[in-house]
Coordinates of C-alpha atoms in Angstrom, one line a residue:
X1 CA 0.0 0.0 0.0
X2 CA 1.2 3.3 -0.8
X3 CA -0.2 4.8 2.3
X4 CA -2.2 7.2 1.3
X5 CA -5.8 7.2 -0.8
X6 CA -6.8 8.0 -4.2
X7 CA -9.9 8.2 -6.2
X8 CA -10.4 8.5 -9.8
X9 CA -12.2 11.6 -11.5
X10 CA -13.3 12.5 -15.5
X11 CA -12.3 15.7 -15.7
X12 CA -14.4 17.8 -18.6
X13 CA -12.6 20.9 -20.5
X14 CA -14.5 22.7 -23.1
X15 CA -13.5 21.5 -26.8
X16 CA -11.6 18.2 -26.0
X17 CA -12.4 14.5 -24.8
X18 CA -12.7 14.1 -20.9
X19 CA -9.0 13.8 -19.0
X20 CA -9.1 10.4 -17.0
X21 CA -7.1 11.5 -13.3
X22 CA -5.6 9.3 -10.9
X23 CA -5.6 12.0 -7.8
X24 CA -5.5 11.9 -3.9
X25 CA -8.6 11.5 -2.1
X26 CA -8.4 14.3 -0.1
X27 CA -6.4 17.0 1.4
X28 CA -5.9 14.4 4.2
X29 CA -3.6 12.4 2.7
X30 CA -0.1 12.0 3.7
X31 CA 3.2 9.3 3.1
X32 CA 6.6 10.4 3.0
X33 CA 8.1 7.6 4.9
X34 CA 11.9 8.1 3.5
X35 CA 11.6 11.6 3.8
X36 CA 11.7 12.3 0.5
X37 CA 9.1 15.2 0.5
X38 CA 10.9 16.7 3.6
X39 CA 14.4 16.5 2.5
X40 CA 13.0 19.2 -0.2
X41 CA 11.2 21.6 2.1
X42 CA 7.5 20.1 1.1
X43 CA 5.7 20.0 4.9
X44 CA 3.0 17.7 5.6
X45 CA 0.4 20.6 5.2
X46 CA 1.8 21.0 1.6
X47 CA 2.2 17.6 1.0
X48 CA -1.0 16.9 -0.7
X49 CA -1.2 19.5 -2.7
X50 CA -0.2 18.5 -5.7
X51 CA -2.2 15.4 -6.0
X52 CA -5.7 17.5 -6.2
X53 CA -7.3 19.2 -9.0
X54 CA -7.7 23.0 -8.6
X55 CA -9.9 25.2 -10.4
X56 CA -7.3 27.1 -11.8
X57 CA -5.5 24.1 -13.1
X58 CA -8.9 23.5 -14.9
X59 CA -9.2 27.4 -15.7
X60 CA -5.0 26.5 -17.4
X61 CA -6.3 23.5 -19.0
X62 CA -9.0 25.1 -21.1
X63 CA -6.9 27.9 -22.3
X64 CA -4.5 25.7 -23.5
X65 CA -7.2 23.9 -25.1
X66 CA -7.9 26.4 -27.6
X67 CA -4.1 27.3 -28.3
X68 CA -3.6 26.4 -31.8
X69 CA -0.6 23.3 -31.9
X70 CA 2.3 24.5 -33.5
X71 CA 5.3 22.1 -34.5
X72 CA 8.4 24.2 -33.9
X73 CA 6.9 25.6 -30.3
X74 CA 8.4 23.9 -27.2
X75 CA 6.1 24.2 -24.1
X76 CA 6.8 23.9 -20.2
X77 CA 4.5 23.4 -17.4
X78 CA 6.2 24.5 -13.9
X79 CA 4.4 23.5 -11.0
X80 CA 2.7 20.8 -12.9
X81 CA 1.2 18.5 -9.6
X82 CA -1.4 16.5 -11.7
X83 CA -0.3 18.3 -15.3
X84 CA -3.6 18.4 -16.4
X85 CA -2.9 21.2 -18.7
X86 CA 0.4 19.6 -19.6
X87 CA -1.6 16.1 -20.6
X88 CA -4.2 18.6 -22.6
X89 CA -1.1 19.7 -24.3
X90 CA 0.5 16.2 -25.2
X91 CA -3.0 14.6 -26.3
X92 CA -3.5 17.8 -28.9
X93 CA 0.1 16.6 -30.6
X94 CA 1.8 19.9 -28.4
X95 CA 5.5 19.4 -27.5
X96 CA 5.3 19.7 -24.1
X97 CA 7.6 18.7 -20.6
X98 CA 6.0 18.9 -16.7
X99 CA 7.8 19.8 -14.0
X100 CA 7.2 19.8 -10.2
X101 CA 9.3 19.5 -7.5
X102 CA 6.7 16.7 -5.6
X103 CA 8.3 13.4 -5.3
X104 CA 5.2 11.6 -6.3
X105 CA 4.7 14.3 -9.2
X106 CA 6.1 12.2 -11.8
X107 CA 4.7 8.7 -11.0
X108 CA 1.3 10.6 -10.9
X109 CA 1.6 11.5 -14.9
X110 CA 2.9 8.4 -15.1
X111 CA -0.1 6.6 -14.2
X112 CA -2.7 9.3 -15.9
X113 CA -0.8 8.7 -19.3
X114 CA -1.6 5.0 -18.7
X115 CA -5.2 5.4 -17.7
X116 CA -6.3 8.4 -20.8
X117 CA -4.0 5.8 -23.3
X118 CA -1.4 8.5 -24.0
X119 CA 2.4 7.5 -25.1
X120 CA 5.2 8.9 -22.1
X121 CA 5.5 12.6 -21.5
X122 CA 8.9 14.3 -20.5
X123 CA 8.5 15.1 -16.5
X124 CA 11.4 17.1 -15.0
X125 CA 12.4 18.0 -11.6
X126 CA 12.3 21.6 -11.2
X127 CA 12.0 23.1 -7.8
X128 CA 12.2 27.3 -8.4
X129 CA 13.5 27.4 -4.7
X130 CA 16.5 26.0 -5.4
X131 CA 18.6 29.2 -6.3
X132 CA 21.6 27.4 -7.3
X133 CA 19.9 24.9 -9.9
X134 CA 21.9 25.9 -12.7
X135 CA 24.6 24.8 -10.9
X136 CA 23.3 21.3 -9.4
X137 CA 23.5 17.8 -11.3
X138 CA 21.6 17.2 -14.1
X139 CA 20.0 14.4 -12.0
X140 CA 18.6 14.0 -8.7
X141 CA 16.9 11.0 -7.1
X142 CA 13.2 12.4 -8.1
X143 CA 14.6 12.0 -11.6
X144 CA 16.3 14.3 -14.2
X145 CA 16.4 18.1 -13.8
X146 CA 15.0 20.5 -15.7
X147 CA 17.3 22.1 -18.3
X148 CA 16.8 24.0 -22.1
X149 CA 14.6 26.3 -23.0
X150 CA 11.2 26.5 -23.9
X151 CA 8.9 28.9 -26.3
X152 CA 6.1 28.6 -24.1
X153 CA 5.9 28.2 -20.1
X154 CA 3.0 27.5 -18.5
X155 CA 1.7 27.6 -14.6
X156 CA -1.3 27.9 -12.5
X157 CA -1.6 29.0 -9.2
X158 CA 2.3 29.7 -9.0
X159 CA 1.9 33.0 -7.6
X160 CA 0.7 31.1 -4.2
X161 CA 3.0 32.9 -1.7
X162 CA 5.1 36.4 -1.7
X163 CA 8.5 35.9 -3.6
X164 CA 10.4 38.8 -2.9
X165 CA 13.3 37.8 -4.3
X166 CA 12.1 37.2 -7.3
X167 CA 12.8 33.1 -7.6
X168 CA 10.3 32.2 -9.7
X169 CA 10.8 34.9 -12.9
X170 CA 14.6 33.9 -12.1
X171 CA 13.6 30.5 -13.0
X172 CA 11.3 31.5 -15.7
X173 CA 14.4 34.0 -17.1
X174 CA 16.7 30.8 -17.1
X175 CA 14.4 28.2 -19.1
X176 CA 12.3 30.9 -21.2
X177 CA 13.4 31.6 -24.9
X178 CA 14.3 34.9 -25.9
X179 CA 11.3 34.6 -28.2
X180 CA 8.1 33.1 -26.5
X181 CA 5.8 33.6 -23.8
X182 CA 4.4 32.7 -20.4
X183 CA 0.9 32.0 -19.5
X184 CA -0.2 31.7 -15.7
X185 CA -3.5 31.2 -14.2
X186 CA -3.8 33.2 -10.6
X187 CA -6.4 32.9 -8.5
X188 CA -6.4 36.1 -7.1
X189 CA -3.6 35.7 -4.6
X190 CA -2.6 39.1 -4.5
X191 CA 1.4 38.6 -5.8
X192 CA 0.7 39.5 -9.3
X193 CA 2.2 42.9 -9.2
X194 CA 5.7 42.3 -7.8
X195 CA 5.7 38.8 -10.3
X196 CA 4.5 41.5 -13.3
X197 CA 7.3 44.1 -11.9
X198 CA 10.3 41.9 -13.1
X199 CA 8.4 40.0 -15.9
X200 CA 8.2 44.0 -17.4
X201 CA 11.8 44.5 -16.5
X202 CA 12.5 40.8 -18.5
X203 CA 11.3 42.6 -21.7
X204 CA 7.7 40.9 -21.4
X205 CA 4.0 42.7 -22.3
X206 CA 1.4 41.5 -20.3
X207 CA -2.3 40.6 -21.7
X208 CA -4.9 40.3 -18.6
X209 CA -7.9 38.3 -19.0
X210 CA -10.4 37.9 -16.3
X211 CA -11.4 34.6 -15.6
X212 CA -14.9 34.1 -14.1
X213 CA -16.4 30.4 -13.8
X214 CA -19.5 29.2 -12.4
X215 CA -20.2 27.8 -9.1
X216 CA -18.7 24.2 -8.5
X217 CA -20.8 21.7 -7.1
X218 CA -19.5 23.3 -3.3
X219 CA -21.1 26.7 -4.6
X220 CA -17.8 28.4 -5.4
X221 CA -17.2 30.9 -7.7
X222 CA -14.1 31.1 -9.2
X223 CA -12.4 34.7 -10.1
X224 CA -9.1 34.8 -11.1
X225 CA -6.8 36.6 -13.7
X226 CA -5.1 34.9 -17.3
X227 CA -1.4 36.2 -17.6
X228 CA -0.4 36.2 -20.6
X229 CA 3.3 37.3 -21.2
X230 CA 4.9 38.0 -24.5
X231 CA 8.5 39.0 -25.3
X232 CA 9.8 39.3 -28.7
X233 CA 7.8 39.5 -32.5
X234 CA 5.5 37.0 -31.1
X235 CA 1.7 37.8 -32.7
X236 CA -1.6 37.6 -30.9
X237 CA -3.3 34.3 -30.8

Protein backbone atom coordinates (compact mmCIF):
# COMPACT_ATOMS: atom_id res chain seq x y z
CA UNK A 1 0.00 0.00 0.00
CA UNK A 2 1.22 3.32 -0.77
CA UNK A 3 -0.15 4.84 2.30
CA UNK A 4 -2.16 7.19 1.33
CA UNK A 5 -5.82 7.23 -0.82
CA UNK A 6 -6.80 8.02 -4.20
CA UNK A 7 -9.90 8.20 -6.24
CA UNK A 8 -10.45 8.50 -9.80
CA UNK A 9 -12.19 11.61 -11.50
CA UNK A 10 -13.26 12.48 -15.54
CA UNK A 11 -12.33 15.72 -15.74
CA UNK A 12 -14.42 17.75 -18.58
CA UNK A 13 -12.55 20.91 -20.48
CA UNK A 14 -14.51 22.66 -23.13
CA UNK A 15 -13.48 21.48 -26.78
CA UNK A 16 -11.59 18.20 -25.99
CA UNK A 17 -12.43 14.52 -24.85
CA UNK A 18 -12.70 14.09 -20.90
CA UNK A 19 -9.02 13.77 -19.02
CA UNK A 20 -9.12 10.41 -17.05
CA UNK A 21 -7.08 11.48 -13.34
CA UNK A 22 -5.61 9.34 -10.90
CA UNK A 23 -5.59 11.99 -7.77
CA UNK A 24 -5.53 11.88 -3.87
CA UNK A 25 -8.61 11.48 -2.07
CA UNK A 26 -8.40 14.32 -0.13
CA UNK A 27 -6.37 16.98 1.36
CA UNK A 28 -5.95 14.42 4.22
CA UNK A 29 -3.58 12.41 2.68
CA UNK A 30 -0.08 12.01 3.73
CA UNK A 31 3.21 9.31 3.15
CA UNK A 32 6.58 10.43 3.05
CA UNK A 33 8.11 7.63 4.93
CA UNK A 34 11.90 8.13 3.54
CA UNK A 35 11.57 11.59 3.81
CA UNK A 36 11.68 12.29 0.49
CA UNK A 37 9.08 15.17 0.52
CA UNK A 38 10.94 16.73 3.63
CA UNK A 39 14.39 16.47 2.47
CA UNK A 40 13.03 19.22 -0.17
CA UNK A 41 11.18 21.65 2.14
CA UNK A 42 7.50 20.08 1.11
CA UNK A 43 5.72 20.00 4.92
CA UNK A 44 3.02 17.74 5.59
CA UNK A 45 0.38 20.60 5.23
CA UNK A 46 1.82 21.00 1.59
CA UNK A 47 2.17 17.61 0.98
CA UNK A 48 -1.05 16.95 -0.66
CA UNK A 49 -1.18 19.52 -2.74
CA UNK A 50 -0.22 18.50 -5.74
CA UNK A 51 -2.15 15.38 -5.97
CA UNK A 52 -5.72 17.53 -6.23
CA UNK A 53 -7.34 19.16 -8.97
CA UNK A 54 -7.68 22.98 -8.56
CA UNK A 55 -9.89 25.18 -10.42
CA UNK A 56 -7.30 27.08 -11.82
CA UNK A 57 -5.47 24.08 -13.12
CA UNK A 58 -8.86 23.50 -14.93
CA UNK A 59 -9.17 27.41 -15.73
CA UNK A 60 -5.00 26.52 -17.36
CA UNK A 61 -6.28 23.48 -19.05
CA UNK A 62 -9.00 25.11 -21.13
CA UNK A 63 -6.87 27.89 -22.27
CA UNK A 64 -4.46 25.71 -23.48
CA UNK A 65 -7.25 23.91 -25.05
CA UNK A 66 -7.94 26.42 -27.59
CA UNK A 67 -4.14 27.35 -28.33
CA UNK A 68 -3.55 26.43 -31.83
CA UNK A 69 -0.61 23.33 -31.93
CA UNK A 70 2.34 24.46 -33.52
CA UNK A 71 5.31 22.10 -34.51
CA UNK A 72 8.41 24.22 -33.91
CA UNK A 73 6.88 25.63 -30.29
CA UNK A 74 8.40 23.95 -27.17
CA UNK A 75 6.06 24.16 -24.11
CA UNK A 76 6.77 23.95 -20.20
CA UNK A 77 4.47 23.42 -17.44
CA UNK A 78 6.16 24.46 -13.86
CA UNK A 79 4.41 23.47 -11.01
CA UNK A 80 2.66 20.82 -12.88
CA UNK A 81 1.17 18.46 -9.57
CA UNK A 82 -1.37 16.52 -11.66
CA UNK A 83 -0.35 18.28 -15.35
CA UNK A 84 -3.59 18.38 -16.38
CA UNK A 85 -2.86 21.19 -18.66
CA UNK A 86 0.40 19.64 -19.64
CA UNK A 87 -1.63 16.09 -20.61
CA UNK A 88 -4.17 18.60 -22.56
CA UNK A 89 -1.07 19.73 -24.28
CA UNK A 90 0.45 16.24 -25.18
CA UNK A 91 -3.04 14.57 -26.31
CA UNK A 92 -3.51 17.83 -28.91
CA UNK A 93 0.08 16.59 -30.62
CA UNK A 94 1.84 19.88 -28.37
CA UNK A 95 5.53 19.35 -27.52
CA UNK A 96 5.28 19.74 -24.08
CA UNK A 97 7.59 18.68 -20.62
CA UNK A 98 5.96 18.89 -16.69
CA UNK A 99 7.82 19.75 -14.05
CA UNK A 100 7.17 19.82 -10.19
CA UNK A 101 9.26 19.48 -7.52
CA UNK A 102 6.72 16.66 -5.59
CA UNK A 103 8.27 13.37 -5.31
CA UNK A 104 5.16 11.64 -6.30
CA UNK A 105 4.72 14.34 -9.25
CA UNK A 106 6.12 12.22 -11.81
CA UNK A 107 4.73 8.69 -11.04
CA UNK A 108 1.32 10.56 -10.94
CA UNK A 109 1.57 11.47 -14.90
CA UNK A 110 2.89 8.38 -15.10
CA UNK A 111 -0.11 6.60 -14.24
CA UNK A 112 -2.74 9.28 -15.85
CA UNK A 113 -0.76 8.73 -19.27
CA UNK A 114 -1.61 5.02 -18.65
CA UNK A 115 -5.16 5.44 -17.67
CA UNK A 116 -6.27 8.36 -20.83
CA UNK A 117 -4.04 5.80 -23.26
CA UNK A 118 -1.44 8.48 -24.01
CA UNK A 119 2.43 7.47 -25.09
CA UNK A 120 5.19 8.88 -22.10
CA UNK A 121 5.50 12.59 -21.51
CA UNK A 122 8.95 14.28 -20.48
CA UNK A 123 8.47 15.08 -16.47
CA UNK A 124 11.36 17.11 -14.99
CA UNK A 125 12.38 17.97 -11.64
CA UNK A 126 12.27 21.59 -11.25
CA UNK A 127 12.02 23.13 -7.77
CA UNK A 128 12.21 27.31 -8.39
CA UNK A 129 13.51 27.40 -4.66
CA UNK A 130 16.51 26.03 -5.37
CA UNK A 131 18.63 29.24 -6.25
CA UNK A 132 21.61 27.37 -7.35
CA UNK A 133 19.86 24.94 -9.94
CA UNK A 134 21.94 25.92 -12.75
CA UNK A 135 24.63 24.75 -10.90
CA UNK A 136 23.31 21.32 -9.42
CA UNK A 137 23.53 17.76 -11.29
CA UNK A 138 21.63 17.20 -14.10
CA UNK A 139 20.04 14.41 -11.95
CA UNK A 140 18.60 14.00 -8.68
CA UNK A 141 16.86 11.05 -7.06
CA UNK A 142 13.20 12.42 -8.12
CA UNK A 143 14.65 12.03 -11.64
CA UNK A 144 16.35 14.26 -14.21
CA UNK A 145 16.44 18.11 -13.83
CA UNK A 146 15.05 20.55 -15.65
CA UNK A 147 17.29 22.07 -18.35
CA UNK A 148 16.76 24.01 -22.07
CA UNK A 149 14.59 26.32 -22.99
CA UNK A 150 11.18 26.52 -23.91
CA UNK A 151 8.87 28.88 -26.32
CA UNK A 152 6.08 28.61 -24.06
CA UNK A 153 5.90 28.16 -20.09
CA UNK A 154 3.00 27.46 -18.45
CA UNK A 155 1.72 27.55 -14.61
CA UNK A 156 -1.27 27.90 -12.51
CA UNK A 157 -1.64 28.97 -9.23
CA UNK A 158 2.28 29.69 -9.00
CA UNK A 159 1.89 33.03 -7.55
CA UNK A 160 0.74 31.08 -4.16
CA UNK A 161 3.04 32.89 -1.72
CA UNK A 162 5.11 36.39 -1.66
CA UNK A 163 8.52 35.92 -3.60
CA UNK A 164 10.38 38.75 -2.94
CA UNK A 165 13.34 37.80 -4.27
CA UNK A 166 12.14 37.17 -7.31
CA UNK A 167 12.83 33.13 -7.57
CA UNK A 168 10.31 32.19 -9.67
CA UNK A 169 10.80 34.92 -12.91
CA UNK A 170 14.59 33.94 -12.06
CA UNK A 171 13.62 30.52 -13.05
CA UNK A 172 11.29 31.52 -15.70
CA UNK A 173 14.37 33.99 -17.13
CA UNK A 174 16.73 30.75 -17.07
CA UNK A 175 14.40 28.24 -19.10
CA UNK A 176 12.29 30.88 -21.23
CA UNK A 177 13.42 31.64 -24.93
CA UNK A 178 14.30 34.88 -25.86
CA UNK A 179 11.29 34.56 -28.19
CA UNK A 180 8.07 33.06 -26.48
CA UNK A 181 5.76 33.60 -23.84
CA UNK A 182 4.43 32.75 -20.37
CA UNK A 183 0.86 32.05 -19.54
CA UNK A 184 -0.20 31.68 -15.75
CA UNK A 185 -3.49 31.16 -14.19
CA UNK A 186 -3.83 33.16 -10.62
CA UNK A 187 -6.35 32.90 -8.46
CA UNK A 188 -6.42 36.09 -7.15
CA UNK A 189 -3.60 35.65 -4.59
CA UNK A 190 -2.62 39.14 -4.54
CA UNK A 191 1.35 38.59 -5.79
CA UNK A 192 0.67 39.51 -9.33
CA UNK A 193 2.22 42.87 -9.20
CA UNK A 194 5.73 42.28 -7.81
CA UNK A 195 5.74 38.85 -10.25
CA UNK A 196 4.49 41.46 -13.34
CA UNK A 197 7.34 44.12 -11.90
CA UNK A 198 10.35 41.85 -13.08
CA UNK A 199 8.45 39.99 -15.88
CA UNK A 200 8.18 44.02 -17.35
CA UNK A 201 11.83 44.46 -16.52
CA UNK A 202 12.53 40.84 -18.49
CA UNK A 203 11.27 42.64 -21.68
CA UNK A 204 7.71 40.94 -21.40
CA UNK A 205 4.03 42.72 -22.30
CA UNK A 206 1.41 41.54 -20.28
CA UNK A 207 -2.27 40.64 -21.70
CA UNK A 208 -4.88 40.29 -18.61
CA UNK A 209 -7.89 38.32 -18.98
CA UNK A 210 -10.41 37.88 -16.25
CA UNK A 211 -11.43 34.65 -15.63
CA UNK A 212 -14.92 34.11 -14.12
CA UNK A 213 -16.39 30.38 -13.78
CA UNK A 214 -19.53 29.22 -12.43
CA UNK A 215 -20.20 27.75 -9.09
CA UNK A 216 -18.73 24.22 -8.49
CA UNK A 217 -20.80 21.72 -7.05
CA UNK A 218 -19.51 23.29 -3.34
CA UNK A 219 -21.12 26.65 -4.62
CA UNK A 220 -17.83 28.39 -5.36
CA UNK A 221 -17.22 30.85 -7.73
CA UNK A 222 -14.14 31.10 -9.22
CA UNK A 223 -12.39 34.70 -10.11
CA UNK A 224 -9.12 34.80 -11.13
CA UNK A 225 -6.82 36.62 -13.72
CA UNK A 226 -5.10 34.88 -17.31
CA UNK A 227 -1.42 36.19 -17.60
CA UNK A 228 -0.39 36.18 -20.65
CA UNK A 229 3.27 37.34 -21.23
CA UNK A 230 4.89 38.05 -24.51
CA UNK A 231 8.51 39.00 -25.28
CA UNK A 232 9.75 39.31 -28.68
CA UNK A 233 7.84 39.53 -32.45
CA UNK A 234 5.49 37.04 -31.10
CA UNK A 235 1.68 37.81 -32.74
CA UNK A 236 -1.63 37.58 -30.91
CA UNK A 237 -3.27 34.34 -30.79
Amino acid sequence: MPGYQIKLEDVAIGGVADVHIRCLLDRQQYADPLGAAAALGISSAAWPLFGMVWPSGLQLAAAVAQRPVRADERILEIGCGLALASLICHRRGSQVTASDCHPLAGEFLRQNLLLNHLPPLPYRHGDWGAPQEADLAPTCAQGPRLQGRYELIIGSDVLYERDDAGVLPQFIARHAAAVGEVLIVDPNRGNRSPFHRRMQAMGYTLQETRLLAPADAAGAIYRGRLLHYRRGLIAAH
